[in-house]
């Protein structure tokens, strides 16, 4: 996910967030999800769109409809829980869309952490987790610290390996702040790749050269030519690729559903899309005074923002601050939707017999 403000581009329309949420939920319900699961999925997508993370926003609705239509995502998934200790549980998603499975996992993590102080929920066999910042943010809204890790299909280079080897596995951390502080919660949400796949596609469409060391050809040769680039390179070289491998062990291997080793085997089912995740909730009350904790968090953030800005810097920001400001602006003025995405959404609406929302004037 990005963490920088975005501005509308020519040809975009603006739509109220609540209208987009209802519209997206209606489309997803027509695509096969139950009303509850459609609403949950739409909420995750609109949350990302509000914060300026358009690559994971409502632009994903057509992709989710395709996953459902092709049977990759299970619209009637039977989510089950298996636990041997009070502080840990494995959630078998049965190929439920990621927003459905991880929202349930976040709720389970919070509920258990209230009793045990810290709780972890491993998610096995979901389909496209969406913006994982959403789930840890939901944990932070309850006054707990949220951490999330995801592993998926290999689509990124690994230092020393020829071709795609590991996934652009993301991590997210959300830390609550005092409601009276005026500080948005800290939200670090990042991938282990130098550049997103969507950014490569955008560069290809616009003919813009890619940054040095950000992407590679199919055989792993670094390139700045967007027409030759097919995969991102790991962030920080060996650091990013090592993190991705570690997240595979902490998620997929931990819940008994390896992806990496199967992908690189001769298993005919090796390339079937799937993802795994791990969500962790920590209750500050288990470590001391929770009010003192949030007060010290706020002091830390205020201290950071009080440091002198470097020459040419727009200011000093902590993770999640600018995307929270974008969410406020978009909530007031509407969420910008590109012509391509709006066309895809309205075409789906016509196919399903749903009236699209009226853009903001």
GROMACS .gro file of C-alpha atoms in nm:
model
  361
    1UNK     CA    1   0.000   0.000   0.000
    2UNK     CA    2   0.101   0.354  -0.060
    3UNK     CA    3   0.094   0.617   0.209
    4UNK     CA    4   0.085   0.938   0.009
    5UNK     CA    5  -0.200   1.168  -0.089
    6UNK     CA    6  -0.356   1.131  -0.430
    7UNK     CA    7  -0.534   1.389  -0.642
    8UNK     CA    8  -0.810   1.337  -0.898
    9UNK     CA    9  -0.699   1.309  -1.261
   10UNK     CA   10  -0.880   1.437  -1.570
   11UNK     CA   11  -1.184   1.229  -1.657
   12UNK     CA   12  -1.232   1.090  -1.308
   13UNK     CA   13  -1.569   1.103  -1.134
   14UNK     CA   14  -1.622   1.142  -0.761
   15UNK     CA   15  -1.867   0.921  -0.578
   16UNK     CA   16  -1.972   0.940  -0.213
   17UNK     CA   17  -1.809   0.668  -0.006
   18UNK     CA   18  -2.139   0.543   0.134
   19UNK     CA   19  -2.278   0.515  -0.220
   20UNK     CA   20  -1.971   0.328  -0.339
   21UNK     CA   21  -1.998   0.094  -0.042
   22UNK     CA   22  -2.360   0.009  -0.112
   23UNK     CA   23  -2.297  -0.017  -0.488
   24UNK     CA   24  -1.995  -0.245  -0.445
   25UNK     CA   25  -2.181  -0.462  -0.195
   26UNK     CA   26  -2.472  -0.494  -0.437
   27UNK     CA   27  -2.243  -0.606  -0.719
   28UNK     CA   28  -2.063  -0.857  -0.498
   29UNK     CA   29  -2.393  -0.996  -0.373
   30UNK     CA   30  -2.503  -1.045  -0.733
   31UNK     CA   31  -2.168  -1.215  -0.786
   32UNK     CA   32  -2.264  -1.479  -0.531
   33UNK     CA   33  -2.163  -1.353  -0.186
   34UNK     CA   34  -2.413  -1.343   0.099
   35UNK     CA   35  -2.536  -0.993   0.193
   36UNK     CA   36  -2.317  -0.997   0.506
   37UNK     CA   37  -2.002  -1.107   0.325
   38UNK     CA   38  -2.067  -0.871   0.035
   39UNK     CA   39  -2.096  -0.580   0.279
   40UNK     CA   40  -1.777  -0.683   0.458
   41UNK     CA   41  -1.582  -0.710   0.134
   42UNK     CA   42  -1.715  -0.377   0.008
   43UNK     CA   43  -1.618  -0.209   0.335
   44UNK     CA   44  -1.257  -0.325   0.300
   45UNK     CA   45  -1.236  -0.206  -0.061
   46UNK     CA   46  -1.392   0.135   0.008
   47UNK     CA   47  -1.166   0.180   0.312
   48UNK     CA   48  -0.864   0.144   0.084
   49UNK     CA   49  -1.015   0.378  -0.176
   50UNK     CA   50  -1.083   0.641   0.089
   51UNK     CA   51  -0.721   0.635   0.200
   52UNK     CA   52  -0.591   0.680  -0.153
   53UNK     CA   53  -0.485   0.319  -0.197
   54UNK     CA   54  -0.676   0.288  -0.522
   55UNK     CA   55  -0.492  -0.026  -0.635
   56UNK     CA   56  -0.668  -0.212  -0.350
   57UNK     CA   57  -0.989  -0.008  -0.359
   58UNK     CA   58  -1.309  -0.042  -0.559
   59UNK     CA   59  -1.098  -0.103  -0.869
   60UNK     CA   60  -1.077  -0.457  -0.729
   61UNK     CA   61  -1.453  -0.518  -0.748
   62UNK     CA   62  -1.442  -0.649  -1.108
   63UNK     CA   63  -1.149  -0.875  -1.015
   64UNK     CA   64  -1.341  -1.015  -0.717
   65UNK     CA   65  -1.643  -1.077  -0.940
   66UNK     CA   66  -1.415  -1.269  -1.175
   67UNK     CA   67  -1.268  -1.475  -0.891
   68UNK     CA   68  -1.620  -1.565  -0.783
   69UNK     CA   69  -1.739  -1.641  -1.136
   70UNK     CA   70  -1.443  -1.871  -1.203
   71UNK     CA   71  -1.481  -2.053  -0.872
   72UNK     CA   72  -1.140  -1.939  -0.748
   73UNK     CA   73  -1.314  -1.768  -0.457
   74UNK     CA   74  -1.583  -1.964  -0.273
   75UNK     CA   75  -1.901  -1.757  -0.229
   76UNK     CA   76  -2.042  -2.002   0.024
   77UNK     CA   77  -1.727  -2.076   0.218
   78UNK     CA   78  -1.763  -2.258   0.552
   79UNK     CA   79  -1.510  -2.089   0.777
   80UNK     CA   80  -1.394  -2.309   1.065
   81UNK     CA   81  -1.171  -2.250   1.367
   82UNK     CA   82  -0.929  -2.495   1.528
   83UNK     CA   83  -0.744  -2.410   1.848
   84UNK     CA   84  -0.534  -2.598   2.102
   85UNK     CA   85  -0.456  -2.301   2.327
   86UNK     CA   86  -0.655  -1.992   2.434
   87UNK     CA   87  -0.412  -1.752   2.265
   88UNK     CA   88  -0.379  -1.916   1.923
   89UNK     CA   89  -0.619  -2.040   1.658
   90UNK     CA   90  -0.614  -2.147   1.295
   91UNK     CA   91  -0.895  -2.021   1.076
   92UNK     CA   92  -0.962  -2.236   0.771
   93UNK     CA   93  -1.107  -1.995   0.515
   94UNK     CA   94  -1.232  -2.255   0.265
   95UNK     CA   95  -1.130  -2.015  -0.015
   96UNK     CA   96  -1.342  -1.730   0.118
   97UNK     CA   97  -1.245  -1.386  -0.015
   98UNK     CA   98  -0.971  -1.232   0.198
   99UNK     CA   99  -1.188  -0.950   0.338
  100UNK     CA  100  -1.433  -1.208   0.475
  101UNK     CA  101  -1.170  -1.438   0.625
  102UNK     CA  102  -0.939  -1.172   0.768
  103UNK     CA  103  -1.221  -0.964   0.913
  104UNK     CA  104  -1.330  -1.273   1.103
  105UNK     CA  105  -0.970  -1.335   1.206
  106UNK     CA  106  -0.931  -0.980   1.338
  107UNK     CA  107  -1.244  -1.014   1.550
  108UNK     CA  108  -1.122  -1.347   1.685
  109UNK     CA  109  -0.779  -1.205   1.768
  110UNK     CA  110  -0.927  -0.912   1.960
  111UNK     CA  111  -1.169  -1.134   2.152
  112UNK     CA  112  -0.895  -1.373   2.262
  113UNK     CA  113  -0.640  -1.101   2.338
  114UNK     CA  114  -0.885  -0.942   2.583
  115UNK     CA  115  -0.842  -1.257   2.794
  116UNK     CA  116  -0.490  -1.372   2.716
  117UNK     CA  117  -0.314  -1.036   2.660
  118UNK     CA  118  -0.185  -1.147   2.319
  119UNK     CA  119  -0.354  -1.365   2.060
  120UNK     CA  120  -0.270  -1.484   1.711
  121UNK     CA  121  -0.493  -1.614   1.434
  122UNK     CA  122  -0.345  -1.799   1.139
  123UNK     CA  123  -0.558  -1.787   0.824
  124UNK     CA  124  -0.534  -2.081   0.587
  125UNK     CA  125  -0.656  -2.095   0.229
  126UNK     CA  126  -0.804  -1.755   0.157
  127UNK     CA  127  -0.821  -1.567  -0.174
  128UNK     CA  128  -0.670  -1.219  -0.213
  129UNK     CA  129  -0.648  -1.060   0.129
  130UNK     CA  130  -0.694  -0.702   0.009
  131UNK     CA  131  -0.539  -0.415   0.205
  132UNK     CA  132  -0.417  -0.576   0.526
  133UNK     CA  133  -0.391  -0.235   0.687
  134UNK     CA  134  -0.769  -0.254   0.722
  135UNK     CA  135  -0.759  -0.555   0.955
  136UNK     CA  136  -0.487  -0.427   1.187
  137UNK     CA  137  -0.664  -0.090   1.192
  138UNK     CA  138  -0.980  -0.265   1.312
  139UNK     CA  139  -0.774  -0.417   1.592
  140UNK     CA  140  -0.632  -0.073   1.680
  141UNK     CA  141  -0.983   0.075   1.689
  142UNK     CA  142  -1.045  -0.156   1.985
  143UNK     CA  143  -0.745  -0.010   2.167
  144UNK     CA  144  -0.515  -0.301   2.087
  145UNK     CA  145  -0.200  -0.319   1.878
  146UNK     CA  146  -0.248  -0.509   1.554
  147UNK     CA  147   0.012  -0.689   1.342
  148UNK     CA  148  -0.048  -0.869   1.015
  149UNK     CA  149   0.154  -1.078   0.769
  150UNK     CA  150   0.050  -1.231   0.437
  151UNK     CA  151   0.205  -1.485   0.203
  152UNK     CA  152   0.087  -1.557  -0.150
  153UNK     CA  153   0.184  -1.682  -0.492
  154UNK     CA  154   0.549  -1.618  -0.595
  155UNK     CA  155   0.563  -1.314  -0.822
  156UNK     CA  156   0.883  -1.138  -0.710
  157UNK     CA  157   1.252  -1.199  -0.747
  158UNK     CA  158   1.474  -1.338  -0.470
  159UNK     CA  159   1.835  -1.231  -0.434
  160UNK     CA  160   2.053  -1.479  -0.623
  161UNK     CA  161   1.763  -1.662  -0.790
  162UNK     CA  162   1.678  -1.647  -1.159
  163UNK     CA  163   1.312  -1.560  -1.222
  164UNK     CA  164   1.018  -1.521  -0.985
  165UNK     CA  165   1.078  -1.696  -0.654
  166UNK     CA  166   0.884  -1.543  -0.363
  167UNK     CA  167   0.573  -1.330  -0.313
  168UNK     CA  168   0.544  -0.955  -0.262
  169UNK     CA  169   0.431  -1.042   0.089
  170UNK     CA  170   0.303  -0.745   0.290
  171UNK     CA  171   0.314  -0.664   0.657
  172UNK     CA  172   0.108  -0.415   0.854
  173UNK     CA  173   0.126  -0.272   1.206
  174UNK     CA  174  -0.136  -0.049   1.366
  175UNK     CA  175  -0.087   0.125   1.701
  176UNK     CA  176  -0.377   0.305   1.872
  177UNK     CA  177  -0.358   0.665   1.990
  178UNK     CA  178  -0.565   0.853   2.248
  179UNK     CA  179  -0.897   0.970   2.105
  180UNK     CA  180  -0.837   1.320   2.240
  181UNK     CA  181  -0.487   1.355   2.093
  182UNK     CA  182  -0.582   1.451   1.740
  183UNK     CA  183  -0.335   1.194   1.611
  184UNK     CA  184  -0.454   0.928   1.368
  185UNK     CA  185  -0.339   0.580   1.471
  186UNK     CA  186   0.001   0.481   1.342
  187UNK     CA  187  -0.045   0.249   1.045
  188UNK     CA  188   0.257   0.096   0.876
  189UNK     CA  189   0.140  -0.103   0.573
  190UNK     CA  190   0.406  -0.212   0.327
  191UNK     CA  191   0.502  -0.483   0.082
  192UNK     CA  192   0.841  -0.652   0.063
  193UNK     CA  193   0.875  -0.537  -0.299
  194UNK     CA  194   1.046  -0.220  -0.420
  195UNK     CA  195   0.756  -0.145  -0.651
  196UNK     CA  196   0.400  -0.270  -0.688
  197UNK     CA  197   0.292  -0.476  -0.987
  198UNK     CA  198   0.024  -0.215  -1.053
  199UNK     CA  199   0.292   0.051  -1.075
  200UNK     CA  200   0.469  -0.151  -1.345
  201UNK     CA  201   0.144  -0.173  -1.543
  202UNK     CA  202   0.089   0.201  -1.506
  203UNK     CA  203   0.441   0.275  -1.628
  204UNK     CA  204   0.388   0.045  -1.924
  205UNK     CA  205   0.067   0.223  -2.017
  206UNK     CA  206   0.225   0.568  -1.992
  207UNK     CA  207   0.564   0.472  -2.135
  208UNK     CA  208   0.740   0.599  -1.824
  209UNK     CA  209   1.078   0.442  -1.734
  210UNK     CA  210   1.088   0.252  -1.406
  211UNK     CA  211   1.329   0.341  -1.124
  212UNK     CA  212   1.664   0.165  -1.118
  213UNK     CA  213   1.656  -0.164  -0.928
  214UNK     CA  214   1.279  -0.176  -0.898
  215UNK     CA  215   1.177  -0.436  -1.156
  216UNK     CA  216   1.312  -0.720  -1.365
  217UNK     CA  217   1.251  -0.921  -1.680
  218UNK     CA  218   1.115  -1.276  -1.670
  219UNK     CA  219   1.464  -1.421  -1.614
  220UNK     CA  220   1.536  -1.178  -1.330
  221UNK     CA  221   1.749  -0.927  -1.516
  222UNK     CA  222   1.694  -0.577  -1.371
  223UNK     CA  223   1.539  -0.333  -1.618
  224UNK     CA  224   1.393   0.016  -1.626
  225UNK     CA  225   1.195  -0.061  -1.944
  226UNK     CA  226   0.829  -0.108  -1.843
  227UNK     CA  227   0.764  -0.311  -2.160
  228UNK     CA  228   1.021  -0.569  -2.053
  229UNK     CA  229   0.950  -0.568  -1.680
  230UNK     CA  230   0.730  -0.853  -1.557
  231UNK     CA  231   0.803  -0.864  -1.185
  232UNK     CA  232   0.915  -0.639  -0.901
  233UNK     CA  233   1.243  -0.681  -0.719
  234UNK     CA  234   1.259  -0.714  -0.339
  235UNK     CA  235   1.285  -0.404  -0.124
  236UNK     CA  236   1.643  -0.364  -0.004
  237UNK     CA  237   1.761  -0.665  -0.200
  238UNK     CA  238   1.831  -0.955   0.036
  239UNK     CA  239   1.638  -0.782   0.316
  240UNK     CA  240   1.309  -0.775   0.126
  241UNK     CA  241   1.344  -1.124  -0.017
  242UNK     CA  242   1.440  -1.258   0.326
  243UNK     CA  243   1.135  -1.097   0.482
  244UNK     CA  244   0.909  -1.252   0.220
  245UNK     CA  245   1.051  -1.598   0.286
  246UNK     CA  246   1.012  -1.546   0.661
  247UNK     CA  247   0.646  -1.447   0.615
  248UNK     CA  248   0.589  -1.768   0.418
  249UNK     CA  249   0.717  -1.962   0.720
  250UNK     CA  250   0.514  -1.754   0.967
  251UNK     CA  251   0.192  -1.795   0.774
  252UNK     CA  252   0.170  -2.073   0.517
  253UNK     CA  253   0.405  -2.324   0.680
  254UNK     CA  254   0.278  -2.242   1.029
  255UNK     CA  255  -0.081  -2.331   0.937
  256UNK     CA  256   0.016  -2.640   0.738
  257UNK     CA  257  -0.050  -2.494   0.394
  258UNK     CA  258   0.287  -2.424   0.226
  259UNK     CA  259   0.275  -2.219  -0.091
  260UNK     CA  260   0.640  -2.157  -0.181
  261UNK     CA  261   0.761  -2.517  -0.182
  262UNK     CA  262   0.451  -2.643  -0.362
  263UNK     CA  263   0.472  -2.365  -0.623
  264UNK     CA  264   0.826  -2.470  -0.712
  265UNK     CA  265   0.737  -2.840  -0.728
  266UNK     CA  266   0.580  -3.058  -0.999
  267UNK     CA  267   0.241  -3.057  -0.825
  268UNK     CA  268  -0.027  -2.990  -1.094
  269UNK     CA  269  -0.221  -2.779  -0.842
  270UNK     CA  270   0.085  -2.571  -0.754
  271UNK     CA  271  -0.025  -2.259  -0.942
  272UNK     CA  272  -0.379  -2.240  -0.803
  273UNK     CA  273  -0.425  -1.894  -0.651
  274UNK     CA  274  -0.432  -1.889  -0.271
  275UNK     CA  275  -0.302  -1.685   0.019
  276UNK     CA  276  -0.239  -1.735   0.389
  277UNK     CA  277  -0.209  -1.482   0.669
  278UNK     CA  278  -0.132  -1.428   1.035
  279UNK     CA  279  -0.298  -1.161   1.250
  280UNK     CA  280  -0.176  -1.080   1.600
  281UNK     CA  281  -0.347  -0.862   1.861
  282UNK     CA  282  -0.167  -0.727   2.169
  283UNK     CA  283  -0.360  -0.573   2.456
  284UNK     CA  284  -0.159  -0.287   2.613
  285UNK     CA  285  -0.339  -0.355   2.941
  286UNK     CA  286  -0.146  -0.682   2.968
  287UNK     CA  287   0.180  -0.486   2.972
  288UNK     CA  288   0.085  -0.199   3.201
  289UNK     CA  289  -0.148   0.101   3.210
  290UNK     CA  290  -0.322   0.126   2.870
  291UNK     CA  291  -0.388   0.497   2.914
  292UNK     CA  292  -0.022   0.558   2.987
  293UNK     CA  293   0.061   0.359   2.676
  294UNK     CA  294  -0.151   0.569   2.440
  295UNK     CA  295  -0.029   0.888   2.611
  296UNK     CA  296   0.330   0.783   2.547
  297UNK     CA  297   0.243   0.689   2.188
  298UNK     CA  298   0.103   1.038   2.137
  299UNK     CA  299   0.411   1.196   2.294
  300UNK     CA  300   0.632   0.991   2.063
  301UNK     CA  301   0.439   1.100   1.755
  302UNK     CA  302   0.436   1.464   1.867
  303UNK     CA  303   0.810   1.448   1.926
  304UNK     CA  304   0.865   1.314   1.577
  305UNK     CA  305   0.652   1.584   1.420
  306UNK     CA  306   0.833   1.849   1.621
  307UNK     CA  307   1.171   1.760   1.474
  308UNK     CA  308   1.315   2.004   1.217
  309UNK     CA  309   1.219   1.926   0.858
  310UNK     CA  310   1.494   1.849   0.609
  311UNK     CA  311   1.548   2.096   0.326
  312UNK     CA  312   1.288   2.042   0.057
  313UNK     CA  313   1.073   1.812   0.270
  314UNK     CA  314   0.697   1.875   0.273
  315UNK     CA  315   0.694   1.800   0.644
  316UNK     CA  316   0.754   1.522   0.894
  317UNK     CA  317   0.495   1.245   0.883
  318UNK     CA  318   0.450   0.915   1.063
  319UNK     CA  319   0.312   0.604   0.887
  320UNK     CA  320  -0.059   0.631   0.820
  321UNK     CA  321  -0.086   1.004   0.887
  322UNK     CA  322  -0.117   1.123   0.529
  323UNK     CA  323  -0.349   0.843   0.418
  324UNK     CA  324  -0.575   0.926   0.713
  325UNK     CA  325  -0.587   1.287   0.592
  326UNK     CA  326  -0.674   1.166   0.242
  327UNK     CA  327  -0.960   0.965   0.393
  328UNK     CA  328  -1.101   1.277   0.557
  329UNK     CA  329  -1.081   1.473   0.232
  330UNK     CA  330  -1.238   1.195   0.025
  331UNK     CA  331  -1.513   1.141   0.280
  332UNK     CA  332  -1.608   1.504   0.235
  333UNK     CA  333  -1.566   1.542  -0.141
  334UNK     CA  334  -1.621   1.190  -0.268
  335UNK     CA  335  -1.390   0.914  -0.382
  336UNK     CA  336  -1.230   0.969  -0.726
  337UNK     CA  337  -1.286   0.683  -0.968
  338UNK     CA  338  -1.091   0.653  -1.293
  339UNK     CA  339  -1.283   0.633  -1.622
  340UNK     CA  340  -1.167   0.274  -1.679
  341UNK     CA  341  -1.282   0.153  -1.337
  342UNK     CA  342  -1.610   0.345  -1.359
  343UNK     CA  343  -1.678   0.189  -1.698
  344UNK     CA  344  -1.608  -0.160  -1.564
  345UNK     CA  345  -1.832  -0.102  -1.263
  346UNK     CA  346  -2.120   0.037  -1.464
  347UNK     CA  347  -2.094  -0.245  -1.717
  348UNK     CA  348  -2.118  -0.495  -1.431
  349UNK     CA  349  -2.412  -0.301  -1.290
  350UNK     CA  350  -2.593  -0.319  -1.624
  351UNK     CA  351  -2.528  -0.692  -1.646
  352UNK     CA  352  -2.672  -0.747  -1.298
  353UNK     CA  353  -2.955  -0.497  -1.332
  354UNK     CA  354  -2.824  -0.261  -1.064
  355UNK     CA  355  -2.845   0.116  -1.089
  356UNK     CA  356  -2.502   0.277  -1.037
  357UNK     CA  357  -2.476   0.567  -0.791
  358UNK     CA  358  -2.487   0.923  -0.913
  359UNK     CA  359  -2.143   1.088  -0.911
  360UNK     CA  360  -2.092   1.394  -0.696
  361UNK     CA  361  -2.152   1.710  -0.898
   0.00000   0.00000   0.00000
